[in-house]
Short mmCIF file of C-alpha atoms in Angstrom, two decimals:
data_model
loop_
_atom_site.label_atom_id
_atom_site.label_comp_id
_atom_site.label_asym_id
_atom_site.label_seq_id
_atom_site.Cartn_x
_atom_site.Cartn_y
_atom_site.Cartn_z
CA UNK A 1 0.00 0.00 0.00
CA UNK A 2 2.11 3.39 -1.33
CA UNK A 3 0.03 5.97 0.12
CA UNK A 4 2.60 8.54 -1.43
CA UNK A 5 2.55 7.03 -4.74
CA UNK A 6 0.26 8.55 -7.27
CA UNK A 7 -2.60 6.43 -8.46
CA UNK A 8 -2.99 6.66 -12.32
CA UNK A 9 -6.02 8.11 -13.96
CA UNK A 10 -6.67 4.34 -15.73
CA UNK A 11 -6.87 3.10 -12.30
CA UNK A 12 -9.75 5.67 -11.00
CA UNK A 13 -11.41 5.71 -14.18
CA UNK A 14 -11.13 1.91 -14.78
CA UNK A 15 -13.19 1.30 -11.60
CA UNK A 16 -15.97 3.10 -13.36
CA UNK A 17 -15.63 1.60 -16.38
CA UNK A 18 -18.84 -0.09 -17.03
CA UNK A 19 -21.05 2.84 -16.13
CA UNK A 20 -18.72 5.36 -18.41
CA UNK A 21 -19.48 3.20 -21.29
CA UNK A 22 -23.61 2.98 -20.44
CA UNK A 23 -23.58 6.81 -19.82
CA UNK A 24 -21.99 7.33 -23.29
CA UNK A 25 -24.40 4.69 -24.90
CA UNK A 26 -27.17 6.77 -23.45
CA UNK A 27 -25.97 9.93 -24.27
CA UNK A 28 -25.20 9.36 -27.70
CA UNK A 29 -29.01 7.56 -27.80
CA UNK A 30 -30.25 11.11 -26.87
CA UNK A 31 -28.37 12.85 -29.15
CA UNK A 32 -29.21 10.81 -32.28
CA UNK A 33 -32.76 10.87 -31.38
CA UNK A 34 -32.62 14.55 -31.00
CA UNK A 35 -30.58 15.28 -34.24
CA UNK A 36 -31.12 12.64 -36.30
CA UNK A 37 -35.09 12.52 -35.93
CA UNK A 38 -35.88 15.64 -34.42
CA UNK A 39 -37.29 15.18 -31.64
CA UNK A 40 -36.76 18.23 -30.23
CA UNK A 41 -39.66 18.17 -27.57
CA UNK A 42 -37.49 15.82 -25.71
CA UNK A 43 -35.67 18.92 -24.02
CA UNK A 44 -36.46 19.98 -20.47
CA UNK A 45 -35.31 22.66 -18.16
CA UNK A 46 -31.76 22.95 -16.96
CA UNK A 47 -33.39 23.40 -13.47
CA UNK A 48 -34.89 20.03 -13.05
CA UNK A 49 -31.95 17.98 -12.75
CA UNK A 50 -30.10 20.63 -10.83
CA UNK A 51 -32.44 19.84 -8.17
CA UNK A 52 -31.62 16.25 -7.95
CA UNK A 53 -27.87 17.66 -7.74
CA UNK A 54 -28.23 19.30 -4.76
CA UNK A 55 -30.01 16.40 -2.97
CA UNK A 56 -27.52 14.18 -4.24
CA UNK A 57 -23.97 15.99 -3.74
CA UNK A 58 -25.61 16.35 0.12
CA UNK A 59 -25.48 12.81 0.37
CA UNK A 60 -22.45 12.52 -1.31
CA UNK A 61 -21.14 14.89 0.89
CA UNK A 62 -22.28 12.64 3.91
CA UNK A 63 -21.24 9.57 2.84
CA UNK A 64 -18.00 10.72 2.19
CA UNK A 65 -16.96 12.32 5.31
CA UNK A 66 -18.32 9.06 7.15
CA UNK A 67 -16.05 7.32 4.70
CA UNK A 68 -12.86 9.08 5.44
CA UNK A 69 -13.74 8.80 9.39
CA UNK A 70 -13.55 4.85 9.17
CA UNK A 71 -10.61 5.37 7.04
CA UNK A 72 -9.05 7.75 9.54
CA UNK A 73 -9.71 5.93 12.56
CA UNK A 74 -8.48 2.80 11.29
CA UNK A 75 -5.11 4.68 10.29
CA UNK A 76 -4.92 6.10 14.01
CA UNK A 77 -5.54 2.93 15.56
CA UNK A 78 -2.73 1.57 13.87
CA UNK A 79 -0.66 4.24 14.65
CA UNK A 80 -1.01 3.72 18.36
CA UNK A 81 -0.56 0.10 17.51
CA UNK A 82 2.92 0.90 16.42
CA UNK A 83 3.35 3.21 19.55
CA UNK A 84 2.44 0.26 21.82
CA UNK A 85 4.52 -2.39 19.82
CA UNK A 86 7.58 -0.07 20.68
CA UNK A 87 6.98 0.27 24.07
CA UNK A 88 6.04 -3.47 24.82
CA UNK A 89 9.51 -4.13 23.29
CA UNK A 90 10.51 -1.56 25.55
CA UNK A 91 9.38 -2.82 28.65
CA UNK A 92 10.50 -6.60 27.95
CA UNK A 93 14.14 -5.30 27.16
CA UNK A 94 14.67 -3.31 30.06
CA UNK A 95 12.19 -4.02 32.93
CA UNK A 96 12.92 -7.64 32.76
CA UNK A 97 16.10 -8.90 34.56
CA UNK A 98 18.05 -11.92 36.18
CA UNK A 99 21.64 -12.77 37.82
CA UNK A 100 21.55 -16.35 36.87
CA UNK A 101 19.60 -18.25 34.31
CA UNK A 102 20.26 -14.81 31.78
CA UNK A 103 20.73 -17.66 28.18
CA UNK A 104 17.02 -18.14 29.37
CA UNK A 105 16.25 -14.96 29.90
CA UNK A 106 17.69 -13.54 26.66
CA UNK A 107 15.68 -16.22 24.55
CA UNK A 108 12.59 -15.33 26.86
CA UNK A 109 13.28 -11.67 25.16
CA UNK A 110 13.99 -12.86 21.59
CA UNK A 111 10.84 -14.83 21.67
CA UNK A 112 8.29 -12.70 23.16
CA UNK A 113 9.85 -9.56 20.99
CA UNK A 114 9.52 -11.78 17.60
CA UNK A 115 6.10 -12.66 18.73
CA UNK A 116 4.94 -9.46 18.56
CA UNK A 117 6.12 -8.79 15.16
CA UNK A 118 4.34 -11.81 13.94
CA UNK A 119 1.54 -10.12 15.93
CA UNK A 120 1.46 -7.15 13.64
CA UNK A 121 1.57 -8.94 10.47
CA UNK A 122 -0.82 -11.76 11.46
CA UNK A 123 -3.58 -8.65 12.59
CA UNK A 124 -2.80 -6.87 9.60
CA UNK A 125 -3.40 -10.35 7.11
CA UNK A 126 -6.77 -10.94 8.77
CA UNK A 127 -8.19 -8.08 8.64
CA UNK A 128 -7.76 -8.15 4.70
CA UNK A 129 -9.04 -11.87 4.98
CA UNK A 130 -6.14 -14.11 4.36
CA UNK A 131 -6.63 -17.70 5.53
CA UNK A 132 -2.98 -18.70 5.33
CA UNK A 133 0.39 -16.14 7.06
CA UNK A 134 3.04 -15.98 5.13
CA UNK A 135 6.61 -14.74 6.50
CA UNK A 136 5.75 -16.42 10.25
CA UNK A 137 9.39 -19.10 10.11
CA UNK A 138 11.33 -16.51 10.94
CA UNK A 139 9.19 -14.91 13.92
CA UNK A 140 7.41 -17.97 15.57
CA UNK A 141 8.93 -21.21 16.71
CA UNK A 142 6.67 -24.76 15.83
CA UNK A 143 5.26 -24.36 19.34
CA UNK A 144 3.71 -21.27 19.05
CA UNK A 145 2.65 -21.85 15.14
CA UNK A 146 1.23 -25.28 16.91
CA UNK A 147 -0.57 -23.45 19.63
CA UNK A 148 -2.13 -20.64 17.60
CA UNK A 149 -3.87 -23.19 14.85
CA UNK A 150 -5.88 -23.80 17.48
CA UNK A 151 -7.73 -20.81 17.29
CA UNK A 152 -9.91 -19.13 14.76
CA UNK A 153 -8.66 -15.41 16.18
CA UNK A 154 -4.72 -16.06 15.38
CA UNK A 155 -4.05 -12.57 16.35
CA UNK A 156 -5.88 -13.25 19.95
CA UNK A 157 -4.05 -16.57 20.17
CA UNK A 158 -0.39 -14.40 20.23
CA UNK A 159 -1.67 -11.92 22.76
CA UNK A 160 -2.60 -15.17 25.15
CA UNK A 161 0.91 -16.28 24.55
CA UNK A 162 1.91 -13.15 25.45
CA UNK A 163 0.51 -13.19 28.99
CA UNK A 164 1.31 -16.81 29.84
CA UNK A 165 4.67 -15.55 29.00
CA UNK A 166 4.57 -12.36 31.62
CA UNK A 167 2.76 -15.17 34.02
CA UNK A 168 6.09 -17.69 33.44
CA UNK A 169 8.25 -14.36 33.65
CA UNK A 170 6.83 -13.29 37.17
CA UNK A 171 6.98 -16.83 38.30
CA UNK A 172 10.99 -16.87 37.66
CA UNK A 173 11.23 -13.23 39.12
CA UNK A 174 12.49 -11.80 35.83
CA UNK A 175 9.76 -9.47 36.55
CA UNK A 176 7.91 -8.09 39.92
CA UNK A 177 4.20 -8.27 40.18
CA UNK A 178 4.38 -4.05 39.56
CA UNK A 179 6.23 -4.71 36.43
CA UNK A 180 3.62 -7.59 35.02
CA UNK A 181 0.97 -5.13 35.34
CA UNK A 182 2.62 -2.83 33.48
CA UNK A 183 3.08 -4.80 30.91
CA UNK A 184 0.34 -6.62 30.98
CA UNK A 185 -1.52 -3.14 30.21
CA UNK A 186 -0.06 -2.46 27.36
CA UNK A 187 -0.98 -5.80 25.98
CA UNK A 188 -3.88 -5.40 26.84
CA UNK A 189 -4.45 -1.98 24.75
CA UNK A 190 -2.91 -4.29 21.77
CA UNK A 191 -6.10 -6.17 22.66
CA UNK A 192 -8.32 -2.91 22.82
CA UNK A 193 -6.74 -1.90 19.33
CA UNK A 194 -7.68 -5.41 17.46
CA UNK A 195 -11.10 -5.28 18.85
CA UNK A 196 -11.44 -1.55 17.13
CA UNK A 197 -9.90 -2.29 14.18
CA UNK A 198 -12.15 -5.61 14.08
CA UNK A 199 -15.22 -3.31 14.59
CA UNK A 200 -14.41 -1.18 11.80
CA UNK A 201 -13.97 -4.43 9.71
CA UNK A 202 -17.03 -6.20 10.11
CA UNK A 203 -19.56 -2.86 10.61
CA UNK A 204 -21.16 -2.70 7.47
CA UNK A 205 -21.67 1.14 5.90
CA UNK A 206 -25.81 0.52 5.86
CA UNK A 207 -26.59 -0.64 2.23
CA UNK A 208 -30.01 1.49 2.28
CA UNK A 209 -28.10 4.43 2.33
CA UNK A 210 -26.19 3.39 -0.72
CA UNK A 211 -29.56 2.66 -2.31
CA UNK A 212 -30.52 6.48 -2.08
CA UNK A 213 -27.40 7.56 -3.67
CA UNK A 214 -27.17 5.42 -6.09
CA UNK A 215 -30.63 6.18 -7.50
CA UNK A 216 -30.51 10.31 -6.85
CA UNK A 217 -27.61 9.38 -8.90
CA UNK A 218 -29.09 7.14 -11.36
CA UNK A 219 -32.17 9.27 -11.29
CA UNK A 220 -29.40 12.76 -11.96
CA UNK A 221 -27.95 11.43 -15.30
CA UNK A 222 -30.73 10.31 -16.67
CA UNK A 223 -32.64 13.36 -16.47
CA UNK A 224 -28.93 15.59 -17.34
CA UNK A 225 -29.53 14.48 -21.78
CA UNK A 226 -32.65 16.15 -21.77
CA UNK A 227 -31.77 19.35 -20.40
CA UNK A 228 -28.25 20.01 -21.91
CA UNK A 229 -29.53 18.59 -25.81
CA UNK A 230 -30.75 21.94 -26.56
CA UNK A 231 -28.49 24.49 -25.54
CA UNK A 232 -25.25 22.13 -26.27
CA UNK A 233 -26.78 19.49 -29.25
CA UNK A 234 -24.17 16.68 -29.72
CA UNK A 235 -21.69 18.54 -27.09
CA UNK A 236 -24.04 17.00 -24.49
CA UNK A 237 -22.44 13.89 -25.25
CA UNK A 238 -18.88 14.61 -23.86
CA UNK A 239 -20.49 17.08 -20.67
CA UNK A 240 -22.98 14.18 -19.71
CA UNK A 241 -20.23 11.83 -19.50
CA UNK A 242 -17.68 14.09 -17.46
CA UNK A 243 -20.31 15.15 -15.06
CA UNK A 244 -21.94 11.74 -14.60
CA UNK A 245 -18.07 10.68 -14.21
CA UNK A 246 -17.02 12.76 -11.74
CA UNK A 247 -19.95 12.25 -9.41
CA UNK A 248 -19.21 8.17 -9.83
CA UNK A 249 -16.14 8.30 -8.95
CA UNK A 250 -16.97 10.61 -5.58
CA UNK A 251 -19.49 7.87 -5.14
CA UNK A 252 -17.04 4.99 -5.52
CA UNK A 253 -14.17 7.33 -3.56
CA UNK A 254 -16.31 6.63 -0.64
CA UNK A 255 -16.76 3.05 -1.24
CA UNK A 256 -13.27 2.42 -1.05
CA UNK A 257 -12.62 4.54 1.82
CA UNK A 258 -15.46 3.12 4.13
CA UNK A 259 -13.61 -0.13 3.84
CA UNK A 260 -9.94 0.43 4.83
CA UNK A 261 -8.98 -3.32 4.76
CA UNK A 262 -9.29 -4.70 1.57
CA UNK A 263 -6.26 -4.46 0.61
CA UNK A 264 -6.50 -1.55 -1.93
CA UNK A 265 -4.80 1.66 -2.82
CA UNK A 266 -6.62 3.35 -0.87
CA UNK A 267 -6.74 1.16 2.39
CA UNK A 268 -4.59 1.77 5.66
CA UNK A 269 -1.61 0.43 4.60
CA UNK A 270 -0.92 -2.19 7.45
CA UNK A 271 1.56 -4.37 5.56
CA UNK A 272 4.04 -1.49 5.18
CA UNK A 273 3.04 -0.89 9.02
CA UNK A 274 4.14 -3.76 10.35
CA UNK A 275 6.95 -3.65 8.37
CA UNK A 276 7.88 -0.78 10.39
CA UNK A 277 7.26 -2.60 13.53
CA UNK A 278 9.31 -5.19 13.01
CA UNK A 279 12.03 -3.24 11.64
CA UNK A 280 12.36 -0.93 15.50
CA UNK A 281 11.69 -4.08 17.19
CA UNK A 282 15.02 -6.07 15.20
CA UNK A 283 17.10 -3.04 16.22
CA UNK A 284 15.75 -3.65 19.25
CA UNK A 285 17.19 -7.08 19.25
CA UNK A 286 19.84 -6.54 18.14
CA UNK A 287 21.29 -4.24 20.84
CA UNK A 288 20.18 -7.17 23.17
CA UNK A 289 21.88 -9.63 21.80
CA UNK A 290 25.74 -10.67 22.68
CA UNK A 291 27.93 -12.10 20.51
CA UNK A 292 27.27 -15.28 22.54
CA UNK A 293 23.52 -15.13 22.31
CA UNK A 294 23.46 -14.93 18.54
CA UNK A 295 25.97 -17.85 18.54
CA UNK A 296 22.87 -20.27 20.29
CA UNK A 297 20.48 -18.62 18.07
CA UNK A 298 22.28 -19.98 14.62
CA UNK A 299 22.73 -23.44 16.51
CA UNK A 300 18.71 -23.22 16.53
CA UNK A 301 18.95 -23.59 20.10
CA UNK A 302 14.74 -23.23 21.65
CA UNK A 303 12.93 -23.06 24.76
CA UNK A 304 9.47 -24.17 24.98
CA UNK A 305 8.14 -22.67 28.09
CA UNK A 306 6.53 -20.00 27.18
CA UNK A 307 3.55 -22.78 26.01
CA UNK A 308 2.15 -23.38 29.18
#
């Protein structure tokens, strides 16, 4: 998702493509019946369809700005996901501590830290429906891919895993009860975030209100012909078909924003999000890891207890 990118005109206009060609069908219908067999009492006045404008670019107007507030919460929310991703890697580098067992405690770290990454992308890939994750090897261990196909919610599944792991942690004093709170706060506003984000998902924009656009719409460019024929004649043609075309693609605008997960040009881009995550989160790793610890990691060395 390049939200800086610009999208080509094709693009835009391609999405209308099928009503651009039946408004130029029509209009040319309406001018050949007009020119070709004069009939000229076809013609009404420019003031009846610019009544049906007003009504309509009112609820255009509406239906966009409720458009680009489902768009723009969804974009906060993941905003404040990547604020919280930061400081739960945060709080598991430097709240958590031991004099003894630290190999343990450094893979405790790697594991939970990965997990969260995997977090990211796995909310990000549901939301836009995918059945299958891709890119989890690297950020999940077979016990944790294990324990989260048991679950419908994989996202959900990762944030349990992530307080059985502040549980275990507490229980080895690597952490003190103060600290688990802490942290078990800010996973649970992870939580909060994938239940909003979830919300936005599955609340449907309500289809009746769709209906009345699309036929003050419908209702517009039919009626536009007959009152531009006579002032314009077969110049109506090209005017019917830029005005009709600029109000379907408002119309369609708003479509596309009132859906911000289906993985379009216009959605939040959560992909490139969690790419962002996991790239603090790495740097976050690797100023925890020793020369040592990295060694263990290439031998594939793995602890299990974190699956409780």
């Amino acid at each position: 998702m390049l939200l800086k990118n610009k999208i080509p005109l094709t693009y835009a206009l391609g999405k209308i493509r099928k009503e651009i060609i039946l408004v130029t069908a029509y209009a040319v219908l309406i001018a050949l019946v007009y020119d070709k067999f004069h009939f000229t009492r076809i013609s009404i006045p420019l003031s009846v369809p610019m009544v049906m404008v007003t009504v309509l670019s009112l609820l255009l107007a509406f239906k966009s700005n409720q458009a680009y507030d489902r768009w723009w919460e969804a974009r906060t929310i993941w905003g404040a996901i990547v604020n919280e991703s930061r400081t739960l890697a945060r709080q598991i580098a430097t709240m958590t501590y031991t004099e003894y067992d630290t190999e343990a405690l450094d893979t405790f770290r790697d594991r939970f830290i990965k997990r969260q990454i995997a977090w990211a992308y796995v909310l990000g890939q549901s939301l836009r429906g995918a059945r299958t994750f891709k890119g989890l090897e690297d950020l999940l261990v077979d016990t944790e891919r294990n324990y989260i196909e048991r679950y419908d919610n994989k996202s959900f599944a990762l944030l349990e895993l992530h307080g059985r792991d502040l549980n275990f942690a507490m229980r080895k004093k690597w952490l003190n009860k103060y600290q688990q709170v802490e942290i078990d706060g800010t996973v649970t506003r992870l939580c909060n975030a994938m239940g909003q984000c979830e919300r936005i998902k599955n609340t449907v924009f309500p289809s009746t209100y769709s209906l009345y656009i699309r036929f003050a719409m419908y209702f517009f460019i039919i009626l536009l012909p007959f009152a531009l024929i006579e002032m314009f004649g077969l110049m109506e043609i090209p005017m019917v078909v830029g005005i009709a075309s600029s109000y379907l693609l408002i119309e369609k605008m708003a479509i596309h924003l009132q859906d911000p997960f289906e993985n379009r040009p216009t959605d939040t881009p959560v992909t490139a999000i969690a790419a962002t995550i996991e790239r603090d989160l790495r740097q976050a790793l690797n100023d925890l890891h020793s020369d040592h610890h990295q060694s263990l990691a290439a031998q594939g060395k793995e602890h299990d207890y974190y699956i409780m």
